[in-house]
Short mmCIF file of N, CA and C in Angstrom, two decimals:
data_model
loop_
_atom_site.label_atom_id
_atom_site.label_comp_id
_atom_site.label_asym_id
_atom_site.label_seq_id
_atom_site.Cartn_x
_atom_site.Cartn_y
_atom_site.Cartn_z
N MET F 232 0.80 -1.11 0.07
CA MET F 232 0.09 -0.04 0.18
C MET F 232 0.89 1.35 0.02
N SER F 233 0.49 2.34 -0.78
CA SER F 233 1.39 3.31 -0.77
C SER F 233 0.95 4.29 0.18
N GLU F 234 1.67 5.28 0.90
CA GLU F 234 1.55 6.05 1.65
C GLU F 234 1.42 7.31 1.19
N LEU F 235 -0.48 7.67 1.34
CA LEU F 235 -1.13 8.78 0.36
C LEU F 235 -1.60 9.75 1.80
N THR F 236 -1.65 10.98 1.88
CA THR F 236 -2.15 11.73 2.55
C THR F 236 -3.51 12.38 1.81
N ARG F 237 -4.40 12.50 2.51
CA ARG F 237 -5.95 12.80 2.31
C ARG F 237 -6.03 14.17 3.04
N ILE F 238 -6.54 15.20 2.16
CA ILE F 238 -6.95 16.34 2.92
C ILE F 238 -8.44 16.64 2.23
N PRO F 239 -9.20 16.39 3.33
CA PRO F 239 -10.78 16.61 3.01
C PRO F 239 -11.29 18.10 2.77
N ALA F 240 -10.58 18.65 3.62
CA ALA F 240 -10.86 20.30 3.41
C ALA F 240 -9.77 21.18 3.69
N PRO F 241 -8.98 21.66 2.82
CA PRO F 241 -7.90 22.50 2.74
C PRO F 241 -8.41 23.83 3.15
N ASP F 242 -7.67 24.61 3.97
CA ASP F 242 -7.98 25.76 4.47
C ASP F 242 -8.88 26.91 3.30
N GLY F 243 -9.76 27.31 3.82
CA GLY F 243 -10.70 28.30 2.98
C GLY F 243 -11.59 27.48 1.56
N VAL F 244 -11.71 26.01 2.05
CA VAL F 244 -12.37 25.33 0.95
C VAL F 244 -13.36 24.76 1.47
N ALA F 245 -14.64 24.48 1.51
CA ALA F 245 -15.63 24.06 2.11
C ALA F 245 -15.61 22.33 2.08
N PRO F 246 -15.63 21.88 3.26
CA PRO F 246 -15.67 20.42 3.32
C PRO F 246 -16.33 19.51 2.46
N ALA F 247 -15.89 18.44 2.08
CA ALA F 247 -16.62 17.54 1.38
C ALA F 247 -16.96 16.58 1.92
N ALA F 248 -18.31 16.06 1.45
CA ALA F 248 -18.99 15.21 2.18
C ALA F 248 -18.86 13.71 1.47
N GLN F 249 -18.54 13.50 0.15
CA GLN F 249 -18.36 11.95 -0.35
C GLN F 249 -17.17 11.83 -1.23
N TYR F 250 -15.98 13.02 -0.70
CA TYR F 250 -14.69 12.83 -1.17
C TYR F 250 -13.70 13.57 -0.58
N SER F 251 -12.46 13.37 -0.80
CA SER F 251 -11.51 14.10 -0.46
C SER F 251 -11.03 15.55 -1.37
N HIS F 252 -10.78 16.65 -0.84
CA HIS F 252 -10.49 17.58 -1.94
C HIS F 252 -9.12 17.37 -2.64
N VAL F 253 -8.10 16.91 -1.69
CA VAL F 253 -6.62 16.58 -2.24
C VAL F 253 -6.22 15.32 -1.93
N VAL F 254 -5.40 14.30 -2.64
CA VAL F 254 -4.94 13.15 -2.19
C VAL F 254 -3.52 13.36 -3.03
N LEU F 255 -2.55 13.10 -2.07
CA LEU F 255 -1.31 13.30 -2.77
C LEU F 255 -0.42 12.00 -1.95
N GLY F 256 0.60 11.62 -2.95
CA GLY F 256 1.56 10.40 -2.78
C GLY F 256 2.61 10.49 -3.54
N ARG F 257 3.52 9.42 -3.23
CA ARG F 257 4.72 9.37 -3.87
C ARG F 257 4.82 7.86 -4.38
N GLY F 258 5.26 7.76 -5.63
CA GLY F 258 5.26 6.45 -5.95
C GLY F 258 4.79 6.09 -7.63
N ARG F 259 4.52 4.91 -7.96
CA ARG F 259 4.16 4.59 -9.39
C ARG F 259 2.95 5.11 -9.59
N PHE F 260 2.42 5.50 -10.74
CA PHE F 260 1.25 6.09 -10.97
C PHE F 260 0.51 4.89 -11.90
N VAL F 261 -0.78 4.70 -11.51
CA VAL F 261 -1.54 3.60 -12.18
C VAL F 261 -3.00 4.25 -12.42
N ALA F 262 -3.28 4.05 -13.83
CA ALA F 262 -4.38 4.54 -14.56
C ALA F 262 -5.14 3.56 -15.09
N ILE F 263 -6.50 3.29 -14.55
CA ILE F 263 -7.53 2.29 -14.90
C ILE F 263 -8.47 3.22 -15.78
N SER F 264 -8.56 2.65 -16.94
CA SER F 264 -9.54 2.95 -17.74
C SER F 264 -10.90 2.96 -17.46
N GLY F 265 -11.87 3.90 -17.81
CA GLY F 265 -13.27 3.82 -17.54
C GLY F 265 -14.04 2.16 -17.69
N GLN F 266 -14.44 1.82 -16.41
CA GLN F 266 -15.12 0.79 -16.40
C GLN F 266 -16.32 0.71 -16.41
N VAL F 267 -17.28 -0.22 -17.27
CA VAL F 267 -18.43 -0.35 -17.19
C VAL F 267 -18.95 -1.66 -16.69
N ALA F 268 -20.39 -1.73 -17.14
CA ALA F 268 -21.25 -3.16 -16.09
C ALA F 268 -21.27 -4.12 -17.14
N LEU F 269 -19.76 -4.64 -17.54
CA LEU F 269 -19.61 -6.01 -18.12
C LEU F 269 -19.04 -6.88 -17.42
N ASP F 270 -19.51 -8.42 -17.64
CA ASP F 270 -19.06 -9.22 -16.74
C ASP F 270 -17.68 -9.90 -17.45
N GLU F 271 -16.90 -10.85 -16.99
CA GLU F 271 -15.62 -11.32 -17.93
C GLU F 271 -15.81 -11.71 -18.93
N ASP F 272 -17.23 -12.23 -19.54
CA ASP F 272 -17.31 -12.66 -21.07
C ASP F 272 -18.02 -11.37 -21.81
N GLY F 273 -18.04 -10.33 -21.19
CA GLY F 273 -18.41 -8.98 -21.96
C GLY F 273 -20.10 -8.97 -22.24
N GLY F 274 -20.71 -9.56 -21.28
CA GLY F 274 -22.18 -9.55 -21.34
C GLY F 274 -22.63 -8.26 -20.19
N LEU F 275 -23.61 -7.72 -20.73
CA LEU F 275 -24.03 -6.59 -19.70
C LEU F 275 -24.68 -7.05 -18.17
N VAL F 276 -24.51 -6.28 -17.20
CA VAL F 276 -24.87 -6.91 -16.05
C VAL F 276 -25.73 -6.00 -15.31
N GLY F 277 -27.19 -6.27 -15.18
CA GLY F 277 -27.97 -5.16 -14.86
C GLY F 277 -28.73 -4.25 -15.72
N GLU F 278 -29.07 -4.73 -16.60
CA GLU F 278 -29.80 -3.91 -17.64
C GLU F 278 -30.98 -2.94 -17.06
N GLY F 279 -30.62 -1.57 -17.07
CA GLY F 279 -31.75 -0.87 -16.31
C GLY F 279 -31.77 -0.81 -14.89
N ASP F 280 -30.87 -1.71 -14.69
CA ASP F 280 -30.72 -1.68 -12.77
C ASP F 280 -29.15 -0.96 -12.31
N ALA F 281 -29.34 0.58 -11.89
CA ALA F 281 -28.36 1.42 -11.37
C ALA F 281 -27.44 0.40 -10.32
N GLU F 282 -28.12 -0.28 -9.13
CA GLU F 282 -27.36 -0.79 -8.41
C GLU F 282 -26.38 -1.97 -8.85
N ALA F 283 -27.11 -2.79 -9.54
CA ALA F 283 -26.49 -3.89 -10.33
C ALA F 283 -25.13 -3.22 -11.32
N GLN F 284 -25.38 -2.38 -11.81
CA GLN F 284 -24.35 -1.82 -12.61
C GLN F 284 -23.03 -1.27 -11.72
N ALA F 285 -23.70 -0.46 -11.07
CA ALA F 285 -22.55 -0.02 -10.24
C ALA F 285 -21.82 -1.01 -9.38
N ARG F 286 -22.25 -2.01 -8.74
CA ARG F 286 -21.46 -3.17 -8.16
C ARG F 286 -20.61 -3.81 -9.12
N GLN F 287 -21.06 -4.12 -10.57
CA GLN F 287 -20.32 -4.48 -11.46
C GLN F 287 -18.87 -3.53 -11.78
N VAL F 288 -19.25 -2.40 -11.94
CA VAL F 288 -18.22 -1.58 -12.31
C VAL F 288 -17.24 -1.40 -11.04
N PHE F 289 -17.57 -1.62 -9.81
CA PHE F 289 -16.48 -1.59 -8.92
C PHE F 289 -16.00 -2.85 -8.84
N GLU F 290 -16.56 -3.88 -9.13
CA GLU F 290 -15.78 -5.21 -9.08
C GLU F 290 -14.68 -5.11 -10.28
N ASN F 291 -15.27 -4.64 -11.44
CA ASN F 291 -14.25 -4.54 -12.30
C ASN F 291 -13.13 -3.75 -12.16
N LEU F 292 -13.60 -2.56 -11.51
CA LEU F 292 -12.36 -1.75 -10.89
C LEU F 292 -11.30 -2.46 -10.07
N ARG F 293 -11.88 -3.09 -9.21
CA ARG F 293 -11.04 -4.22 -8.46
C ARG F 293 -10.19 -4.82 -8.73
N ARG F 294 -10.78 -5.72 -10.01
CA ARG F 294 -9.96 -6.60 -10.67
C ARG F 294 -8.80 -5.63 -11.50
N CYS F 295 -9.23 -4.57 -11.85
CA CYS F 295 -8.18 -3.96 -12.78
C CYS F 295 -7.00 -3.60 -11.75
N LEU F 296 -7.46 -2.71 -10.69
CA LEU F 296 -6.44 -2.47 -9.70
C LEU F 296 -5.47 -3.77 -9.04
N ALA F 297 -6.42 -4.87 -9.15
CA ALA F 297 -5.26 -6.12 -8.57
C ALA F 297 -4.49 -6.49 -9.71
N ALA F 298 -4.75 -6.26 -11.07
CA ALA F 298 -3.60 -6.55 -12.19
C ALA F 298 -2.47 -5.61 -12.06
N ALA F 299 -2.57 -4.56 -11.57
CA ALA F 299 -1.42 -3.77 -11.38
C ALA F 299 -0.80 -3.70 -10.07
N GLY F 300 -1.28 -4.72 -9.17
CA GLY F 300 -0.56 -4.77 -7.83
C GLY F 300 -1.32 -3.73 -6.99
N ALA F 301 -2.46 -3.12 -7.14
CA ALA F 301 -3.12 -2.20 -6.31
C ALA F 301 -4.30 -2.57 -5.78
N THR F 302 -4.94 -1.58 -4.79
CA THR F 302 -6.24 -2.21 -4.22
C THR F 302 -6.87 -0.68 -4.14
N PHE F 303 -8.24 -0.55 -3.50
CA PHE F 303 -8.69 0.59 -3.43
C PHE F 303 -8.04 1.48 -2.49
N GLU F 304 -7.27 1.00 -1.61
CA GLU F 304 -6.41 1.68 -0.58
C GLU F 304 -5.57 2.78 -1.31
N ASP F 305 -5.22 2.36 -2.66
CA ASP F 305 -4.19 2.87 -3.62
C ASP F 305 -4.86 4.21 -4.09
N VAL F 306 -6.22 4.19 -4.46
CA VAL F 306 -6.84 4.75 -5.49
C VAL F 306 -6.83 6.48 -4.56
N VAL F 307 -6.26 7.27 -5.58
CA VAL F 307 -6.18 9.08 -5.31
C VAL F 307 -7.38 9.54 -6.03
N LYS F 308 -7.77 9.09 -7.12
CA LYS F 308 -8.73 9.64 -7.89
C LYS F 308 -9.76 9.00 -8.60
N LEU F 309 -11.01 9.05 -8.48
CA LEU F 309 -12.18 8.58 -9.04
C LEU F 309 -12.80 9.42 -10.22
N THR F 310 -13.18 9.35 -11.30
CA THR F 310 -14.13 10.02 -12.14
C THR F 310 -15.13 9.26 -12.33
N CYS F 311 -16.37 9.75 -12.04
CA CYS F 311 -17.47 8.94 -12.34
C CYS F 311 -18.46 9.68 -13.33
N PHE F 312 -18.88 8.91 -14.42
CA PHE F 312 -19.92 9.32 -15.54
C PHE F 312 -21.16 8.79 -15.40
N VAL F 313 -22.25 9.60 -15.40
CA VAL F 313 -23.54 8.83 -15.21
C VAL F 313 -24.19 9.61 -16.07
N THR F 314 -25.29 8.86 -16.88
CA THR F 314 -26.18 9.56 -17.73
C THR F 314 -27.48 9.97 -16.89
N ASP F 315 -27.55 9.58 -15.82
CA ASP F 315 -28.87 10.40 -14.75
C ASP F 315 -28.26 10.57 -13.44
N LEU F 316 -28.21 11.64 -12.81
CA LEU F 316 -27.71 11.83 -11.78
C LEU F 316 -28.80 11.24 -10.63
N ALA F 317 -29.65 10.71 -10.83
CA ALA F 317 -30.44 9.73 -9.83
C ALA F 317 -29.68 8.74 -9.58
N ASP F 318 -28.39 8.44 -10.25
CA ASP F 318 -27.96 6.86 -10.14
C ASP F 318 -26.62 7.43 -9.12
N LEU F 319 -26.61 8.55 -8.77
CA LEU F 319 -25.34 8.48 -8.06
C LEU F 319 -25.32 7.85 -6.57
N PRO F 320 -26.68 7.76 -6.08
CA PRO F 320 -26.62 7.14 -4.83
C PRO F 320 -26.30 5.69 -4.91
N ALA F 321 -26.79 4.83 -6.13
CA ALA F 321 -26.09 3.61 -6.38
C ALA F 321 -24.64 3.30 -6.50
N LEU F 322 -23.99 4.50 -7.28
CA LEU F 322 -22.76 4.62 -7.31
C LEU F 322 -22.13 4.85 -6.01
N ARG F 323 -22.52 5.49 -5.28
CA ARG F 323 -21.84 5.67 -3.94
C ARG F 323 -21.78 4.53 -3.16
N ALA F 324 -23.14 3.80 -2.75
CA ALA F 324 -23.23 2.41 -2.41
C ALA F 324 -22.06 1.48 -2.62
N ALA F 325 -22.00 1.41 -4.10
CA ALA F 325 -21.17 0.26 -4.57
C ALA F 325 -19.60 0.85 -3.83
N ARG F 326 -19.64 2.12 -4.03
CA ARG F 326 -17.95 2.75 -3.54
C ARG F 326 -17.97 2.41 -2.47
N ALA F 327 -18.67 2.44 -1.41
CA ALA F 327 -18.77 2.44 0.12
C ALA F 327 -18.52 0.92 0.32
N GLU F 328 -18.85 0.07 -0.51
CA GLU F 328 -18.53 -1.60 -0.23
C GLU F 328 -17.32 -1.54 -0.21
N HIS F 329 -16.45 -0.81 -0.91
CA HIS F 329 -14.88 -0.89 -1.29
C HIS F 329 -14.02 0.02 -0.58
N ILE F 330 -14.49 1.33 -0.30
CA ILE F 330 -13.64 2.36 0.33
C ILE F 330 -14.41 2.76 1.48
N PRO F 331 -13.81 2.93 2.74
CA PRO F 331 -14.37 3.11 3.77
C PRO F 331 -14.27 5.04 3.67
N ASP F 332 -15.30 5.61 4.52
CA ASP F 332 -15.21 6.94 4.56
C ASP F 332 -14.04 7.96 5.01
N ASP F 333 -13.07 7.23 5.67
CA ASP F 333 -11.76 7.64 5.89
C ASP F 333 -10.54 7.47 5.02
N ARG F 334 -11.03 6.79 3.81
CA ARG F 334 -9.69 6.56 2.95
C ARG F 334 -10.36 7.24 1.46
N LEU F 335 -11.52 8.06 1.36
CA LEU F 335 -12.00 8.54 0.08
C LEU F 335 -11.00 9.26 -0.36
N PRO F 336 -11.15 9.00 -1.62
CA PRO F 336 -10.15 9.51 -2.86
C PRO F 336 -10.55 10.87 -3.25
N ALA F 337 -9.97 11.64 -4.00
CA ALA F 337 -10.45 12.84 -4.71
C ALA F 337 -11.53 12.36 -5.81
N ALA F 338 -12.65 13.06 -6.16
CA ALA F 338 -13.54 12.53 -6.92
C ALA F 338 -14.21 13.54 -7.67
N SER F 339 -14.98 13.22 -8.91
CA SER F 339 -15.76 14.18 -9.65
C SER F 339 -16.63 13.31 -10.15
N ALA F 340 -17.96 13.59 -10.23
CA ALA F 340 -19.34 13.18 -10.67
C ALA F 340 -19.52 13.73 -12.08
N VAL F 341 -19.79 13.69 -13.25
CA VAL F 341 -20.16 14.11 -14.57
C VAL F 341 -21.35 13.36 -15.19
N GLN F 342 -22.49 14.35 -15.37
CA GLN F 342 -23.44 13.81 -16.13
C GLN F 342 -23.36 13.79 -17.60
N VAL F 343 -23.49 12.86 -18.27
CA VAL F 343 -23.29 12.85 -19.77
C VAL F 343 -24.49 12.47 -20.35
N ALA F 344 -24.45 12.63 -21.62
CA ALA F 344 -25.82 12.79 -22.45
C ALA F 344 -25.68 11.07 -22.94
N GLY F 345 -24.59 10.51 -23.04
CA GLY F 345 -24.74 8.96 -23.56
C GLY F 345 -23.15 8.71 -23.04
N LEU F 346 -23.35 7.15 -22.96
CA LEU F 346 -22.00 6.30 -23.03
C LEU F 346 -21.70 5.39 -24.13
N VAL F 347 -20.65 5.01 -24.38
CA VAL F 347 -20.55 4.34 -25.56
C VAL F 347 -21.51 3.22 -26.05
N ARG F 348 -22.24 2.72 -25.22
CA ARG F 348 -23.45 1.96 -25.50
C ARG F 348 -24.67 2.36 -24.77
N PRO F 349 -25.99 2.57 -25.45
CA PRO F 349 -26.77 2.91 -24.34
C PRO F 349 -27.46 2.40 -23.32
N GLU F 350 -27.28 1.31 -23.00
CA GLU F 350 -27.42 0.28 -22.19
C GLU F 350 -26.56 0.55 -20.78
N PHE F 351 -25.59 1.35 -21.17
CA PHE F 351 -24.76 1.66 -20.02
C PHE F 351 -25.23 2.78 -19.48
N LEU F 352 -25.40 2.76 -18.16
CA LEU F 352 -25.90 3.86 -16.98
C LEU F 352 -24.69 4.49 -16.51
N MET F 353 -23.54 3.83 -16.25
CA MET F 353 -22.35 4.80 -15.65
C MET F 353 -20.94 4.16 -16.06
N GLU F 354 -19.97 5.05 -15.78
CA GLU F 354 -18.51 4.52 -16.16
C GLU F 354 -17.72 5.05 -15.46
N VAL F 355 -17.00 4.38 -14.53
CA VAL F 355 -15.80 4.82 -13.60
C VAL F 355 -14.40 4.57 -13.86
N GLU F 356 -13.63 5.61 -13.71
CA GLU F 356 -12.13 5.59 -14.16
C GLU F 356 -11.35 5.65 -12.87
N ALA F 357 -10.24 5.17 -12.60
CA ALA F 357 -9.79 5.29 -11.37
C ALA F 357 -8.24 5.86 -11.85
N PHE F 358 -7.31 6.34 -10.56
CA PHE F 358 -5.86 6.77 -10.73
C PHE F 358 -5.81 6.41 -9.40
N ALA F 359 -4.39 5.48 -9.36
CA ALA F 359 -4.22 5.27 -7.93
C ALA F 359 -2.48 5.54 -8.04
N VAL F 360 -1.95 5.53 -6.82
CA VAL F 360 -0.41 5.38 -6.80
C VAL F 360 -0.01 4.46 -5.70
N LEU F 361 1.12 3.79 -6.21
CA LEU F 361 1.70 2.46 -5.74
C LEU F 361 3.13 3.03 -5.08
N PRO F 362 3.64 2.46 -4.18
CA PRO F 362 4.74 2.78 -3.45
C PRO F 362 5.76 2.65 -4.57
N GLY F 363 6.82 3.56 -4.50
CA GLY F 363 7.76 3.41 -5.61
C GLY F 363 8.81 2.32 -5.66
#
């Protein structure tokens, strides 16, 4: 696990409820491409079901991080793309299954008109730092 410092509220910046404003560390940088709700065979998981899709997205992120020798403990930034902001609670619940509140990364959430396939409700990419 890398040594990361999380700053939830820098001086003069309003506290964040669902993320850390700043996360810094030293080591090897890992970029994980945006993950969608596809299983290991390329089949859609949870058509029309934000909770099922969110769980699959975070499982895919976990597997990608593991392939790089990382865990969610090493994640410094998540970027979440959703087609409907109403799906953010499902994403946050799936994230909470993997990342405790005291280890929250920096994060952005963006509503988009669509993703690469219309059945995808969300996509999440991650950046991590591993010990050098």
